[in-house]
Short mmCIF file of C-alpha atoms in Angstrom, two decimals:
data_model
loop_
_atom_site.label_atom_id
_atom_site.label_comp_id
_atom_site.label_asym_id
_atom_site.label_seq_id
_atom_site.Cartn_x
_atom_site.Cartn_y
_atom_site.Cartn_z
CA UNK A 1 44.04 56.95 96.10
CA UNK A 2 46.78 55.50 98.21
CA UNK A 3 44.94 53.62 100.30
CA UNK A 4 44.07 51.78 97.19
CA UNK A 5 47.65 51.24 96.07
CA UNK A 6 49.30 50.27 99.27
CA UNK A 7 45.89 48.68 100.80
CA UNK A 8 45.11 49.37 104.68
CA UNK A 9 48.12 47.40 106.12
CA UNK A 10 50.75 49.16 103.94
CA UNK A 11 49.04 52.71 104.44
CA UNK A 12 50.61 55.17 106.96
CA UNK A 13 49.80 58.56 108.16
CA UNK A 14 53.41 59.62 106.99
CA UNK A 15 52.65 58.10 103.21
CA UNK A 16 48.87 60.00 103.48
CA UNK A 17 50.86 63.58 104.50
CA UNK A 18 53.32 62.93 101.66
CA UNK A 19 50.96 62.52 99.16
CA UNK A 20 48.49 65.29 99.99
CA UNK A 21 51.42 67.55 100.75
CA UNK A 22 51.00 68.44 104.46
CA UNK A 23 52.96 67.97 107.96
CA UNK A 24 52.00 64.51 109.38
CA UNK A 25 50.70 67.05 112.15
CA UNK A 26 48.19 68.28 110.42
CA UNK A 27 46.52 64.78 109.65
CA UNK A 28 46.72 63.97 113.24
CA UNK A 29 45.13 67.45 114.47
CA UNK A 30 42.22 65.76 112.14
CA UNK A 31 42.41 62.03 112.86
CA UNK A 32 43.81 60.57 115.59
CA UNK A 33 44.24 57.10 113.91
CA UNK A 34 44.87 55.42 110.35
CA UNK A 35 41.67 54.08 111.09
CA UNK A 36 39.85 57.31 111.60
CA UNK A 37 41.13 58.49 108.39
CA UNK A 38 39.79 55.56 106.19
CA UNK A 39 36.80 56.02 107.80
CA UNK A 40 36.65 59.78 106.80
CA UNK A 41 37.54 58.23 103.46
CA UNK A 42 35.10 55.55 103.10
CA UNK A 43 32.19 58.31 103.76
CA UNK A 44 33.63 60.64 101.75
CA UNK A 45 33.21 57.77 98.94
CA UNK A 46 30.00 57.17 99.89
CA UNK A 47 28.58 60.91 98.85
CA UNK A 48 30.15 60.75 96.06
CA UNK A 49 28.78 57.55 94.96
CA UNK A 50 25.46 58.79 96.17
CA UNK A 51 25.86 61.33 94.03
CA UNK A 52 26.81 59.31 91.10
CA UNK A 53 24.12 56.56 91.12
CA UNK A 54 21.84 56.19 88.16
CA UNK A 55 18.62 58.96 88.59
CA UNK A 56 15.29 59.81 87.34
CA UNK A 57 13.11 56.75 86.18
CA UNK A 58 14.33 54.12 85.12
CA UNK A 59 10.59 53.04 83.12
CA UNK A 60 11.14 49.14 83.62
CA UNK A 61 15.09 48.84 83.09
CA UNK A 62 16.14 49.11 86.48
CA UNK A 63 18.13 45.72 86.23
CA UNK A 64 19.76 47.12 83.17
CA UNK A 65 20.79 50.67 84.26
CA UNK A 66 21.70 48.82 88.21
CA UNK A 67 24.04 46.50 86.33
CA UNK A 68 25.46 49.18 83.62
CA UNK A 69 26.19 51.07 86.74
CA UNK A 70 27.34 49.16 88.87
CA UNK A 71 30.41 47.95 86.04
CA UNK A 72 30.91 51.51 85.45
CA UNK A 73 31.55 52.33 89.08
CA UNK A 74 33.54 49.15 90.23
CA UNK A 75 36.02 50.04 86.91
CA UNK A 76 36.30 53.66 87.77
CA UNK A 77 39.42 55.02 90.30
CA UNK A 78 36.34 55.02 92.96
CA UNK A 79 34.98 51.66 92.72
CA UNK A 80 39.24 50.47 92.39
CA UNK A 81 39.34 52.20 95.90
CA UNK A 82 36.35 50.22 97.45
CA UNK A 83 37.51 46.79 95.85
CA UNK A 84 40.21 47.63 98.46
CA UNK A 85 38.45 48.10 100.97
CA UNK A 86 36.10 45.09 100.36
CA UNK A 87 39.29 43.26 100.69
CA UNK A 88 40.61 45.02 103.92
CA UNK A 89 37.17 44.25 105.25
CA UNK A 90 38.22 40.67 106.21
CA UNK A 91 41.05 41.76 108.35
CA UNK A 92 40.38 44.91 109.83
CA UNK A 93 36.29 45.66 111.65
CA UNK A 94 36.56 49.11 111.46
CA UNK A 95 36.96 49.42 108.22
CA UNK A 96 34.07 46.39 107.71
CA UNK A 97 31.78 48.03 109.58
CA UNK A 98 32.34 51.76 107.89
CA UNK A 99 32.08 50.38 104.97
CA UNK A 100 28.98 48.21 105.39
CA UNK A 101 26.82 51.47 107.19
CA UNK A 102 28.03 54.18 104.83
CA UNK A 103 28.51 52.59 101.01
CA UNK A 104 26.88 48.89 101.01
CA UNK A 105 23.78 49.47 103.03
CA UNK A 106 22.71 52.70 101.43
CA UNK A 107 24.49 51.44 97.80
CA UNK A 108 21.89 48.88 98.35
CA UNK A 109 18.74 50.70 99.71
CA UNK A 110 18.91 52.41 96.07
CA UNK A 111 19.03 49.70 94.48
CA UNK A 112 15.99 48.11 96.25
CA UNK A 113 14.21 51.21 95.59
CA UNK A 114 14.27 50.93 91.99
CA UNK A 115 14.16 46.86 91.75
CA UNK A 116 10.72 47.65 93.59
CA UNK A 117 9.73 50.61 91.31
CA UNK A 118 10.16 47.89 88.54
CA UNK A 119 7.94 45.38 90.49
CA UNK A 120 5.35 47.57 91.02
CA UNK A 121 4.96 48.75 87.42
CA UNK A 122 4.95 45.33 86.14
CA UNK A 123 8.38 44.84 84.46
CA UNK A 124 9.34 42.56 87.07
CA UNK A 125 7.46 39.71 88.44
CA UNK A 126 5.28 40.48 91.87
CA UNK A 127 7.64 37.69 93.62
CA UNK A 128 11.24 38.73 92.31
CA UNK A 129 13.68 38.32 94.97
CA UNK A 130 14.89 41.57 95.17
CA UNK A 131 18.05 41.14 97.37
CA UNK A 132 18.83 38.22 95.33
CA UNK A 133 18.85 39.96 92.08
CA UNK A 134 21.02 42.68 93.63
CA UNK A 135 23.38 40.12 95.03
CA UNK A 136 23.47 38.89 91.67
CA UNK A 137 24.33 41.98 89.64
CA UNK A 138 27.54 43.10 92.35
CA UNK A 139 28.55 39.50 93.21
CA UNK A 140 29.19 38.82 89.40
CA UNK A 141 30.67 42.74 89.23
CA UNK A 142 32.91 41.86 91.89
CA UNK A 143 33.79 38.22 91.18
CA UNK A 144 35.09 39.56 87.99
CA UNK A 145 36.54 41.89 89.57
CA UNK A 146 38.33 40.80 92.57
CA UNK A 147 39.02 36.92 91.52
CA UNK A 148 39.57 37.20 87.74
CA UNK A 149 41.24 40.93 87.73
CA UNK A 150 38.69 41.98 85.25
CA UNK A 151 36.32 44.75 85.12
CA UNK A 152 32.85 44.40 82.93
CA UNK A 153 32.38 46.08 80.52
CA UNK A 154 29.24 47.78 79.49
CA UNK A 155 28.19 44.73 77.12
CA UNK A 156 28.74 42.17 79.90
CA UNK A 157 26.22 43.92 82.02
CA UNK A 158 23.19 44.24 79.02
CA UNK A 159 24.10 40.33 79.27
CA UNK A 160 24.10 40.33 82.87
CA UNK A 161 20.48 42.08 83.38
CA UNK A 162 19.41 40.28 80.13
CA UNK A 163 20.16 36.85 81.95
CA UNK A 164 18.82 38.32 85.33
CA UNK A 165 15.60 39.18 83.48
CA UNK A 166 15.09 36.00 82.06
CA UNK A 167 14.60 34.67 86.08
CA UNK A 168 12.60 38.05 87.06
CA UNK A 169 11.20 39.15 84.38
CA UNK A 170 7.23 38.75 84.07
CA UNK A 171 6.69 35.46 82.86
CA UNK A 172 3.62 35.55 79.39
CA UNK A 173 0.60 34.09 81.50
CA UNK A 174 0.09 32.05 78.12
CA UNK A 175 3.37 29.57 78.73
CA UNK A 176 4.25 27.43 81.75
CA UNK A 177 6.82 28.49 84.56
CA UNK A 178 9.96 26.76 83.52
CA UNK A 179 10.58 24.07 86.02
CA UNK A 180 14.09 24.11 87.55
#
């Protein structure tokens, strides 16, 4: 995706008509701005990630199959394309805001969904921050990736949900919390 090579700044209509093979014209019949476009983009992403996300029940390893997924996506040439955009978010709204209401927000809605299924059938404590834990799983998906140029690998996310379900995991009634 050029957008992911030559980031937001760098990409032009002319570069985007090159690529797919079509008059500049044609792009701007279509979108009247670069910014239009990656927005087209960006929801066009977001379907397809829809579409991608782990289904069916998860029976108590929602943590496990959210971070497995998660690494999977973020390494793949999709999830390469929206670490761009994550990074274009900073400097250009549009793009922030696209991205926030079309992939994050319903990314995450998922997610919640089957955190809660978890809760509910007992493989997760009543009280387990949710929103935390799923801050958790892409915030160390995306540190890795953005900061050390590294993408995790499906081992590094069993240890990932392993450590997350040491803190949100149903506690034995038998032993004492662990005190912080």
């Amino acid at each position: 995706m050029l957008l992911t090579e030559d980031g937001f700044e760098r990409l032009t209509m002319e570069g985007v008509a090159a690529r797919a093979g079509v008059a500049k014209a044609t792009l701007y019949r279509r979108f009247r701005t670069k910014g239009d476009l990656v927005v087209a983009a960006v929801e066009h992403l977001a379907r397809l990630v829809a579409a991608a996300a782990p289904a069916g029940p998860m029976r108590g390893r929602a943590l496990e199959a959210i971070a497995e997924a998660t690494a999977a996506f973020y390494a793949g040439p999709w999830g390469r394309a929206l670490l761009g955009l994550v990074v274009e978010m900073g400097r250009e709204s549009r793009v922030a805001k696209v991205v926030r209401r079309h992939f994050l927000e319903v990314r995450r809605q998922g997610l919640r969904d089957a955190l809660r299924a978890d809760v509910r059938a007992g493989a997760l404590r009543a009280d387990a921050d949710v929103e935390l834990a799923i801050d958790m799983v892409i915030g160390t998906i995306l540190y890795a990736a953005l900061v050390e140029g590294r993408a995790v690998d499906g081992s590094s996310a069993q240890r990932l949900a392993s450590a997350l379900r040491v803190g949100f995991g149903r506690r034995d009634r038998s032993s004492p919390a662990r005190k912080a």
